[in-house]
């Protein structure tokens, strides 16, 4: 081949039509060959497809964003090229529920803390050891007043006091 033939603009290179439509990144050699075969078989490329979803079952869905879709003109058959990602609908719903629960929990905790502060006041701690009070407070996650009240209701029985406060 001479130097003139290499740079002659009238000589067509063996470039597939897919390179014109290729705005989604690079494709492997096998994928380019498959696309070319689809065009030779008479499948038409659909241009305005933004997203393809395939439902596997009730909770799992395959999603292909920006796919290249080919359609057989005489049937309802489609060939789809693109990167498939799995979307688990159950996991997404659980995550949303967890976020809602987290946002409600601090608000409820703040209201409970205000109520505890109001009812706390000075409590008579005679006959109850300070270390027992601290232990019940940390284990049952309650105020000092509630811990003292529970220890007095269960004659200084730490286990029973904690069980009463947590059950």
N, CA, C and O of each residue as an XYZ file, in Angstrom:
668
protein
N       0.848     -1.161      0.000
C       0.000      0.000      0.000
C       0.894      1.224      0.000
O       1.854      1.283      0.767
N       0.605      2.178     -0.824
C       1.430      3.377     -0.915
C       0.985      4.399      0.123
O      -0.061      4.248      0.754
N       1.784      5.424      0.286
C       1.484      6.470      1.263
C       0.232      7.241      0.866
O      -0.509      7.704      1.733
N      -0.016      7.386     -0.459
C      -1.210      8.103     -0.919
C      -2.482      7.350     -0.531
O      -3.467      7.964     -0.124
N      -2.463      6.020     -0.657
C      -3.653      5.227     -0.350
C      -3.977      5.252      1.146
O      -5.146      5.186      1.527
N      -2.958      5.347      1.990
C      -3.208      5.363      3.427
C      -3.948      6.617      3.855
O      -4.772      6.563      4.768
N      -3.672      7.745      3.217
C      -4.267      9.013      3.624
C      -5.378      9.469      2.700
O      -5.890     10.575      2.869
N      -5.764      8.664      1.740
C      -6.814      9.034      0.799
C      -8.160      9.026      1.525
O      -8.574      7.974      2.013
N      -8.856     10.162      1.613
C     -10.121     10.217      2.334
C     -11.238      9.455      1.637
O     -12.254      9.167      2.269
N     -11.090      9.114      0.348
C     -12.151      8.391     -0.345
C     -12.127      6.909     -0.037
O     -13.121      6.218     -0.262
N     -11.009      6.402      0.475
C     -10.925      4.995      0.829
C     -11.578      4.817      2.199
O     -11.215      5.477      3.173
N     -12.547      3.911      2.243
C     -13.269      3.713      3.498
C     -12.510      2.735      4.390
O     -12.011      1.702      3.942
N     -12.443      3.093      5.643
C     -11.850      2.186      6.618
C     -12.910      1.184      7.044
O     -14.108      1.436      6.910
N     -12.459      0.041      7.560
C     -13.387     -0.976      8.040
C     -13.814     -0.615      9.462
O     -13.405     -1.260     10.428
N     -14.643      0.424      9.575
C     -15.154      0.884     10.858
C     -16.631      0.564     10.898
O     -17.363      0.887      9.962
N     -17.076     -0.064     11.967
C     -18.487     -0.436     12.061
C     -19.342      0.787     12.351
O     -18.849      1.814     12.820
N     -20.621      0.659     12.066
C     -21.570      1.735     12.329
C     -21.731      1.974     13.824
O     -22.207      3.034     14.230
N     -21.342      1.009     14.645
C     -21.511      1.125     16.082
C     -20.633      2.219     16.662
O     -20.984      2.797     17.690
N     -19.503      2.522     16.037
C     -18.639      3.561     16.552
C     -19.322      4.919     16.509
O     -19.011      5.795     17.315
N     -20.261      5.104     15.566
C     -21.001      6.357     15.501
C     -21.936      6.474     16.699
O     -22.125      7.566     17.235
N     -22.516      5.364     17.116
C     -23.472      5.362     18.219
C     -22.782      5.137     19.558
O     -23.448      5.131     20.593
N     -21.474      4.953     19.563
C     -20.730      4.557     20.748
C     -20.395      5.772     21.610
O     -19.307      6.339     21.506
N     -21.348      6.167     22.464
C     -21.085      7.254     23.385
C     -21.114      6.761     24.822
O     -21.173      7.570     25.747
N     -21.074      5.443     25.027
C     -21.146      4.869     26.356
C     -19.820      4.292     26.811
O     -19.798      3.550     27.792
N     -18.731      4.590     26.159
C     -17.438      4.070     26.574
C     -16.916      3.039     25.596
O     -17.483      2.833     24.523
N     -15.833      2.399     25.980
C     -15.210      1.420     25.103
C     -15.889      0.069     25.244
O     -16.433     -0.261     26.299
N     -15.851     -0.701     24.177
C     -16.453     -2.025     24.151
C     -15.380     -3.041     23.801
O     -14.404     -2.721     23.123
N     -15.566     -4.255     24.264
C     -14.610     -5.309     23.963
C     -14.756     -5.719     22.500
O     -15.733     -5.375     21.835
N     -13.781     -6.448     22.026
C     -13.795     -6.899     20.638
C     -14.996     -7.805     20.389
O     -15.637     -7.712     19.342
N     -15.301     -8.674     21.338
C     -16.442     -9.583     21.194
C     -17.761     -8.814     21.161
O     -18.669     -9.158     20.404
N     -17.860     -7.770     21.987
C     -19.097     -6.985     22.005
C     -19.275     -6.215     20.702
O     -20.388     -6.118     20.186
N     -18.194     -5.671     20.173
C     -18.285     -4.972     18.886
C     -18.722     -5.927     17.786
O     -19.522     -5.571     16.921
N     -18.187     -7.144     17.828
C     -18.548     -8.145     16.831
C     -20.024     -8.517     16.966
O     -20.715     -8.678     15.961
N     -20.506     -8.654     18.189
C     -21.917     -8.987     18.418
C     -22.828     -7.867     17.931
O     -23.878     -8.135     17.347
N     -22.442     -6.624     18.161
C     -23.247     -5.488     17.692
C     -23.324     -5.471     16.163
O     -24.380     -5.231     15.577
N     -22.194     -5.729     15.547
C     -22.153     -5.744     14.087
C     -23.042     -6.858     13.547
O     -23.734     -6.677     12.545
N     -23.021     -8.007     14.211
C     -23.866     -9.134     13.804
C     -25.341     -8.782     13.952
O     -26.149     -9.149     13.099
N     -25.702     -8.083     15.011
C     -27.101     -7.673     15.217
C     -27.569     -6.778     14.075
O     -28.693     -6.911     13.591
N     -26.707     -5.876     13.654
C     -27.064     -4.980     12.547
C     -27.224     -5.773     11.248
O     -28.123     -5.493     10.456
N     -26.345     -6.771     11.029
C     -26.433     -7.581      9.815
C     -27.698     -8.431      9.799
O     -28.237     -8.721      8.731
N     -28.173     -8.832     10.976
C     -29.385     -9.643     11.059
C     -30.659     -8.819     10.862
O     -31.758     -9.374     10.833
N     -30.519     -7.532     10.730
C     -31.675     -6.685     10.468
C     -32.299     -6.079     11.709
O     -33.364     -5.468     11.618
N     -31.680     -6.226     12.847
C     -32.216     -5.613     14.054
C     -31.957     -4.118     14.010
O     -30.880     -3.675     13.611
N     -32.942     -3.353     14.420
C     -32.833     -1.894     14.405
C     -32.506     -1.404     15.812
O     -33.032     -1.917     16.799
N     -31.634     -0.408     15.887
C     -31.273      0.138     17.189
C     -32.303      1.179     17.609
O     -32.650      2.070     16.833
N     -32.790      1.059     18.842
C     -33.719      2.030     19.409
C     -32.896      3.118     20.084
O     -32.008      2.823     20.883
N     -33.186      4.360     19.767
C     -32.345      5.465     20.216
C     -32.739      6.046     21.578
O     -31.858      6.384     22.368
N     -34.015      6.168     21.868
C     -34.464      6.934     23.031
C     -34.708      6.085     24.275
O     -35.652      6.349     25.019
N     -33.886      5.083     24.513
C     -34.045      4.242     25.695
C     -33.052      4.730     26.747
O     -31.842      4.734     26.517
N     -33.578      5.144     27.910
C     -32.734      5.663     28.983
C     -32.400      4.603     30.026
O     -31.318      4.611     30.613
N     -33.365      3.670     30.253
C     -33.185      2.692     31.325
C     -34.004      1.449     31.012
O     -35.131      1.540     30.526
N     -33.422      0.284     31.297
C     -34.122     -0.989     31.129
C     -34.118     -1.678     32.487
O     -33.076     -1.781     33.135
N     -35.299     -2.155     32.920
C     -35.391     -2.894     34.175
C     -35.965     -4.271     33.905
O     -36.934     -4.417     33.160
N     -35.365     -5.270     34.510
C     -35.826     -6.649     34.403
C     -36.090     -7.154     35.814
O     -35.183     -7.173     36.646
N     -37.325     -7.562     36.091
C     -37.653     -8.071     37.418
C     -37.406     -9.572     37.463
O     -37.978    -10.332     36.682
N     -36.546     -9.987     38.389
C     -36.265    -11.410     38.559
C     -37.347    -12.046     39.422
O     -37.918    -13.074     39.059
N     -37.619    -11.437     40.547
C     -38.725    -11.856     41.399
C     -39.278    -10.618     42.081
O     -39.018     -9.498     41.641
N     -40.022    -10.806     43.129
C     -40.708     -9.687     43.764
C     -39.748     -8.629     44.307
O     -40.075     -7.443     44.296
N     -38.573     -9.035     44.779
C     -37.680     -8.112     45.458
C     -36.383     -7.797     44.723
O     -35.670     -6.878     45.125
N     -36.054     -8.526     43.663
C     -34.785     -8.314     42.967
C     -35.057     -7.824     41.554
O     -35.910     -8.359     40.845
N     -34.309     -6.788     41.157
C     -34.506     -6.191     39.848
C     -33.132     -5.892     39.241
O     -32.243     -5.384     39.925
N     -32.964     -6.208     37.957
C     -31.749     -5.861     37.228
C     -32.010     -4.555     36.493
O     -33.030     -4.412     35.819
N     -31.093     -3.604     36.621
C     -31.261     -2.293     36.008
C     -30.077     -2.026     35.095
O     -28.923     -2.219     35.479
N     -30.378     -1.578     33.877
C     -29.336     -1.189     32.931
C     -29.600      0.263     32.562
O     -30.595      0.570     31.905
N     -28.706      1.160     32.987
C     -28.836      2.572     32.659
C     -28.096      2.859     31.360
O     -27.020      2.310     31.121
N     -28.661      3.706     30.530
C     -28.101      4.084     29.232
C     -27.762      2.858     28.384
O     -26.622      2.721     27.939
N     -28.722      1.970     28.152
C     -28.435      0.758     27.376
C     -28.469      1.029     25.876
O     -29.014      2.033     25.419
N     -27.882      0.122     25.134
C     -28.028      0.095     23.681
C     -29.005     -1.038     23.395
O     -28.714     -2.199     23.683
N     -30.161     -0.705     22.830
C     -31.226     -1.680     22.634
C     -31.445     -1.887     21.143
O     -31.580     -0.928     20.383
N     -31.480     -3.159     20.734
C     -31.768     -3.530     19.354
C     -33.099     -4.266     19.342
O     -33.389     -5.066     20.231
N     -33.914     -3.981     18.308
C     -35.269     -4.531     18.221
C     -35.446     -5.244     16.888
O     -35.100     -4.714     15.833
N     -35.992     -6.458     16.953
C     -36.318     -7.192     15.728
C     -37.628     -6.620     15.194
O     -38.633     -6.635     15.903
N     -37.639     -6.117     13.959
C     -38.823     -5.426     13.447
C     -40.060     -6.315     13.309
O     -41.177     -5.803     13.391
N     -39.908     -7.603     13.106
C     -41.067     -8.458     12.877
C     -41.488     -9.240     14.118
O     -42.346    -10.118     14.019
N     -40.909     -8.949     15.283
C     -41.298     -9.650     16.507
C     -41.066     -8.743     17.713
O     -40.578     -7.621     17.580
N     -41.416     -9.240     18.865
C     -41.210     -8.501     20.110
C     -39.935     -8.971     20.807
O     -39.926     -9.168     22.022
N     -38.872     -9.148     20.046
C     -37.591     -9.587     20.603
C     -36.642     -8.402     20.682
O     -36.566     -7.585     19.765
N     -35.924     -8.324     21.790
C     -34.988     -7.235     22.011
C     -33.640     -7.807     22.425
O     -33.569     -8.845     23.083
N     -32.571     -7.117     22.033
C     -31.221     -7.436     22.481
C     -30.710     -6.181     23.166
O     -30.759     -5.089     22.599
N     -30.217     -6.342     24.396
C     -29.828     -5.192     25.203
C     -28.352     -5.299     25.551
O     -27.895     -6.332     26.041
N     -27.603     -4.222     25.294
C     -26.196     -4.127     25.663
C     -26.063     -3.058     26.735
O     -26.662     -1.988     26.626
N     -25.287     -3.341     27.762
C     -25.044     -2.371     28.820
C     -24.638     -3.071     30.099
O     -24.627     -4.300     30.179
N     -24.308     -2.277     31.090
C     -23.877     -2.821     32.377
C     -25.084     -2.996     33.284
O     -25.741     -2.023     33.653
N     -25.371     -4.237     33.637
C     -26.514     -4.542     34.500
C     -26.095     -4.431     35.962
O     -25.047     -4.934     36.368
N     -26.939     -3.763     36.738
C     -26.715     -3.639     38.175
C     -27.918     -4.219     38.889
O     -29.051     -4.067     38.432
N     -27.676     -4.881     40.005
C     -28.750     -5.517     40.770
C     -29.272     -4.521     41.801
O     -28.499     -3.920     42.547
N     -30.595     -4.353     41.835
C     -31.241     -3.536     42.856
C     -32.120     -4.449     43.690
O     -33.042     -5.083     43.177
N     -31.828     -4.508     44.971
C     -32.612     -5.335     45.885
C     -33.631     -4.435     46.567
O     -33.276     -3.641     47.439
N     -34.891     -4.555     46.175
C     -35.938     -3.682     46.680
C     -36.192     -3.901     48.167
O     -36.505     -2.947     48.878
N     -36.067     -5.116     48.647
C     -36.288     -5.396     50.066
C     -35.215     -4.718     50.916
O     -35.518     -4.165     51.973
N     -33.973     -4.757     50.463
C     -32.887     -4.129     51.208
C     -33.053     -2.613     51.232
O     -32.784     -1.976     52.250
N     -33.497     -2.028     50.111
C     -33.728     -0.589     50.065
C     -34.850     -0.190     51.014
O     -34.744      0.822     51.707
N     -35.920     -0.972     51.052
C     -37.036     -0.680     51.952
C     -36.592     -0.791     53.407
O     -37.003      0.011     54.246
N     -35.758     -1.779     53.709
C     -35.257     -1.944     55.071
C     -34.362     -0.769     55.466
O     -34.410     -0.310     56.608
N     -33.552     -0.285     54.534
C     -32.679      0.853     54.817
C     -33.497      2.113     55.087
O     -33.167      2.889     55.984
N     -34.561      2.319     54.316
C     -35.430      3.481     54.520
C     -36.115      3.388     55.884
O     -36.217      4.384     56.599
N     -36.582      2.197     56.240
C     -37.233      2.004     57.535
C     -36.245      2.237     58.678
O     -36.607      2.813     59.704
N     -35.005      1.792     58.505
C     -33.988      1.996     59.538
C     -33.687      3.479     59.721
O     -33.532      3.946     60.849
N     -33.603      4.218     58.627
C     -33.370      5.659     58.705
C     -34.524      6.359     59.414
O     -34.303      7.251     60.233
N     -35.750      5.959     59.101
C     -36.918      6.556     59.749
C     -36.906      6.248     61.244
O     -37.236      7.107     62.062
N     -36.525      5.024     61.598
C     -36.465      4.637     63.007
C     -35.389      5.433     63.737
O     -35.599      5.866     64.870
N     -34.232      5.628     63.092
C     -33.145      6.383     63.716
C     -33.546      7.831     63.958
O     -33.194      8.408     64.987
N     -34.276      8.421     63.021
C     -34.672      9.818     63.182
C     -35.747      9.973     64.255
O     -35.812     11.022     64.897
N     -36.598      8.955     64.472
C     -37.635      9.019     65.498
C     -37.066      8.733     66.884
O     -37.548      9.296     67.867
N     -36.064      7.881     66.987
C     -35.520      7.469     68.280
C     -34.943      8.637     69.084
O     -35.242      8.718     70.275
N     -34.138      9.549     68.522
C     -33.630     10.658     69.330
C     -34.744     11.578     69.829
O     -34.659     12.094     70.944
N     -35.770     11.788     69.036
C     -36.869     12.647     69.463
C     -37.599     12.023     70.644
O     -37.935     12.726     71.597
N     -37.847     10.729     70.602
C     -38.517     10.040     71.702
C     -37.622     10.020     72.934
O     -38.111     10.173     74.053
N     -36.331      9.837     72.745
C     -35.381      9.830     73.856
C     -35.312     11.179     74.544
O     -35.195     11.238     75.768
N     -35.380     12.260     73.789
C     -35.348     13.601     74.362
C     -36.598     13.857     75.197
O     -36.509     14.445     76.275
N     -37.755     13.426     74.719
C     -39.002     13.601     75.463
C     -38.958     12.793     76.757
O     -39.411     13.275     77.795
N     -38.427     11.585     76.715
C     -38.322     10.749     77.910
C     -37.346     11.359     78.912
O     -37.581     11.294     80.118
N     -36.255     11.949     78.430
C     -35.276     12.570     79.313
C     -35.883     13.761     80.043
O     -35.597     13.976     81.221
N     -36.712     14.532     79.360
C     -37.379     15.669     79.990
C     -38.333     15.178     81.069
O     -38.386     15.757     82.154
N     -39.089     14.116     80.789
C     -40.028     13.561     81.765
C     -39.278     13.013     82.978
O     -39.733     13.180     84.110
N     -38.135     12.361     82.757
C     -37.343     11.826     83.857
C     -36.785     12.948     84.717
O     -36.764     12.842     85.943
N     -36.337     14.016     84.084
C     -35.776     15.136     84.822
C     -36.837     15.774     85.715
O     -36.530     16.222     86.820
N     -38.079     15.817     85.246
C     -39.155     16.409     86.031
C     -39.498     15.544     87.238
O     -39.734     16.072     88.325
N     -39.530     14.214     87.063
C     -39.940     13.346     88.161
C     -38.777     12.955     89.064
O     -38.990     12.371     90.126
N     -37.540     13.271     88.653
C     -36.373     12.836     89.402
C     -36.332     13.460     90.788
O     -36.630     12.775     91.766
N     -35.984     14.698     90.906
C     -35.926     15.378     92.202
C     -34.946     14.693     93.149
O     -34.076     13.941     92.711
N     -35.090     14.957     94.462
C     -34.241     14.355     95.485
C     -34.876     13.056     95.958
O     -36.053     13.024     96.318
N     -34.082     11.977     95.955
C     -34.570     10.674     96.379
C     -33.769     10.237     97.602
O     -32.551     10.409     97.646
N     -34.448      9.680     98.581
C     -33.803      9.191     99.796
C     -33.034      7.909     99.466
O     -33.631      6.885     99.133
N     -31.684      7.981     99.564
C     -30.838      6.846     99.212
C     -30.360      6.085    100.444
O     -29.399      5.320    100.356
N     -30.992      6.273    101.562
C     -30.551      5.576    102.775
C     -30.875      4.094    102.667
O     -31.961      3.713    102.232
N     -29.933      3.276    103.061
C     -30.105      1.832    103.026
C     -29.732      1.219    101.685
O     -29.853      0.007    101.506
N     -29.276      2.049    100.728
C     -28.901      1.552     99.404
C     -27.468      2.006     99.131
O     -27.141      3.176     99.325
N     -26.622      1.092     98.686
C     -25.224      1.437     98.416
C     -25.098      2.168     97.081
O     -25.828      1.876     96.133
N     -24.166      3.120     97.016
C     -23.964      3.938     95.818
C     -23.518      3.093     94.626
O     -23.937      3.339     93.495
N     -22.664      2.094     94.881
C     -22.192      1.252     93.767
C     -23.332      0.424     93.176
O     -23.353      0.166     91.973
N     -24.287      0.006     94.026
C     -25.454     -0.725     93.521
C     -26.318      0.182     92.640
O     -26.827     -0.239     91.601
N     -26.471      1.428     93.076
C     -27.267      2.396     92.299
C     -26.626      2.612     90.933
O     -27.311      2.596     89.911
N     -25.308      2.815     90.919
C     -24.592      3.044     89.658
C     -24.711      1.841     88.731
O     -24.906      1.999     87.526
N     -24.595      0.644     89.288
C     -24.691     -0.570     88.484
C     -26.078     -0.699     87.850
O     -26.193     -1.007     86.663
N     -27.115     -0.468     88.628
C     -28.481     -0.556     88.099
C     -28.709      0.527     87.045
O     -29.352      0.275     86.026
N     -28.185      1.726     87.284
C     -28.346      2.826     86.313
C     -27.711      2.469     84.970
O     -28.316      2.684     83.920
N     -26.497      1.924     85.001
C     -25.809      1.619     83.740
C     -26.424      0.421     83.033
O     -26.557      0.426     81.809
N     -26.798     -0.598     83.785
C     -27.341     -1.807     83.156
C     -28.751     -1.599     82.618
O     -29.085     -2.111     81.549
N     -29.579     -0.858     83.341
C     -30.967     -0.662     82.919
C     -31.146      0.627     82.123
O     -32.214      0.870     81.561
N     -30.100      1.452     82.074
C     -30.139      2.711     81.335
C     -31.295      3.595     81.827
O     -32.133      4.046     81.046
N     -31.310      3.827     83.140
C     -32.364      4.639     83.759
C     -31.731      5.720     84.623
O     -30.517      5.746     84.826
N     -32.577      6.611     85.128
C     -32.104      7.695     85.986
C     -31.776      7.166     87.381
O     -32.135      6.044     87.738
N     -31.094      7.991     88.150
C     -30.706      7.614     89.515
C     -31.947      7.382     90.381
O     -31.978      6.445     91.178
N     -32.955      8.220     90.232
C     -34.178      8.101     91.038
C     -34.884      6.774     90.770
O     -35.342      6.114     91.703
N     -34.972      6.378     89.490
C     -35.628      5.112     89.158
C     -34.829      3.930     89.693
O     -35.401      2.947     90.165
N     -33.501      4.031     89.616
C     -32.658      2.946     90.123
C     -32.842      2.771     91.629
O     -32.955      1.646     92.115
N     -32.872      3.893     92.376
C     -33.055      3.824     93.829
C     -34.425      3.250     94.163
O     -34.547      2.414     95.059
N     -35.459      3.696     93.445
C     -36.817      3.206     93.685
C     -36.901      1.701     93.442
O     -37.517      0.980     94.226
N     -36.282      1.222     92.357
C     -36.309     -0.210     92.045
C     -35.540     -1.016     93.081
O     -35.974     -2.105     93.455
N     -34.395     -0.498     93.556
C     -33.622     -1.208     94.574
C     -34.381     -1.281     95.899
O     -34.286     -2.281     96.611
N     -35.127     -0.237     96.232
C     -35.907     -0.258     97.474
C     -37.113     -1.183     97.338
O     -37.504     -1.831     98.309
N     -37.712     -1.253     96.135
C     -38.865     -2.130     95.915
C     -38.446     -3.599     95.974
O     -39.230     -4.452     96.392
N     -37.225     -3.894     95.563
C     -36.672     -5.256     95.624
C     -35.522     -5.203     96.632
O     -34.399     -4.871     96.251
N     -35.762     -5.510     97.866
C     -34.824     -5.245     98.972
C     -33.338     -5.423     98.601
O     -32.729     -6.455     98.882
N     -32.785     -4.391     97.969
C     -31.379     -4.328     97.554
C     -30.946     -5.513     96.692
O     -29.769     -5.876     96.685
N     -31.879     -6.114     95.973
C     -31.562     -7.206     95.045
C     -31.311     -6.579     93.667
O     -32.243     -6.165     92.978
N     -30.044     -6.519     93.289
C     -29.648     -5.827     92.054
C     -30.274     -6.486     90.833
O     -30.800     -5.793     89.962
N     -30.225     -7.801     90.755
C     -30.747     -8.521     89.589
C     -32.240     -8.270     89.425
O     -32.699     -7.985     88.319
N     -32.990     -8.371     90.489
C     -34.441     -8.148     90.412
C     -34.757     -6.705     90.029
O     -35.700     -6.456     89.277
N     -33.973     -5.751     90.541
C     -34.191     -4.339     90.213
C     -33.958     -4.090     88.722
O     -34.734     -3.389     88.073
N     -32.884     -4.670     88.188
C     -32.589     -4.502     86.754
C     -33.672     -5.160     85.915
O     -34.115     -4.592     84.917
N     -34.101     -6.347     86.308
C     -35.159     -7.049     85.564
C     -36.454     -6.249     85.580
O     -37.147     -6.174     84.565
N     -36.788     -5.652     86.715
C     -38.009     -4.852     86.822
C     -37.951     -3.645     85.887
O     -38.951     -3.283     85.267
N     -36.785     -3.032     85.791
C     -36.650     -1.820     84.975
C     -36.555     -2.111     83.479
O     -36.911     -1.262     82.662
N     -36.086     -3.286     83.116
C     -35.894     -3.574     81.690
C     -37.012     -4.392     81.077
O     -37.111     -4.453     79.851
N     -37.841     -5.011     81.859
C     -38.910     -5.850     81.304
C     -40.219     -5.131     81.283
O     -41.225     -5.692     80.847
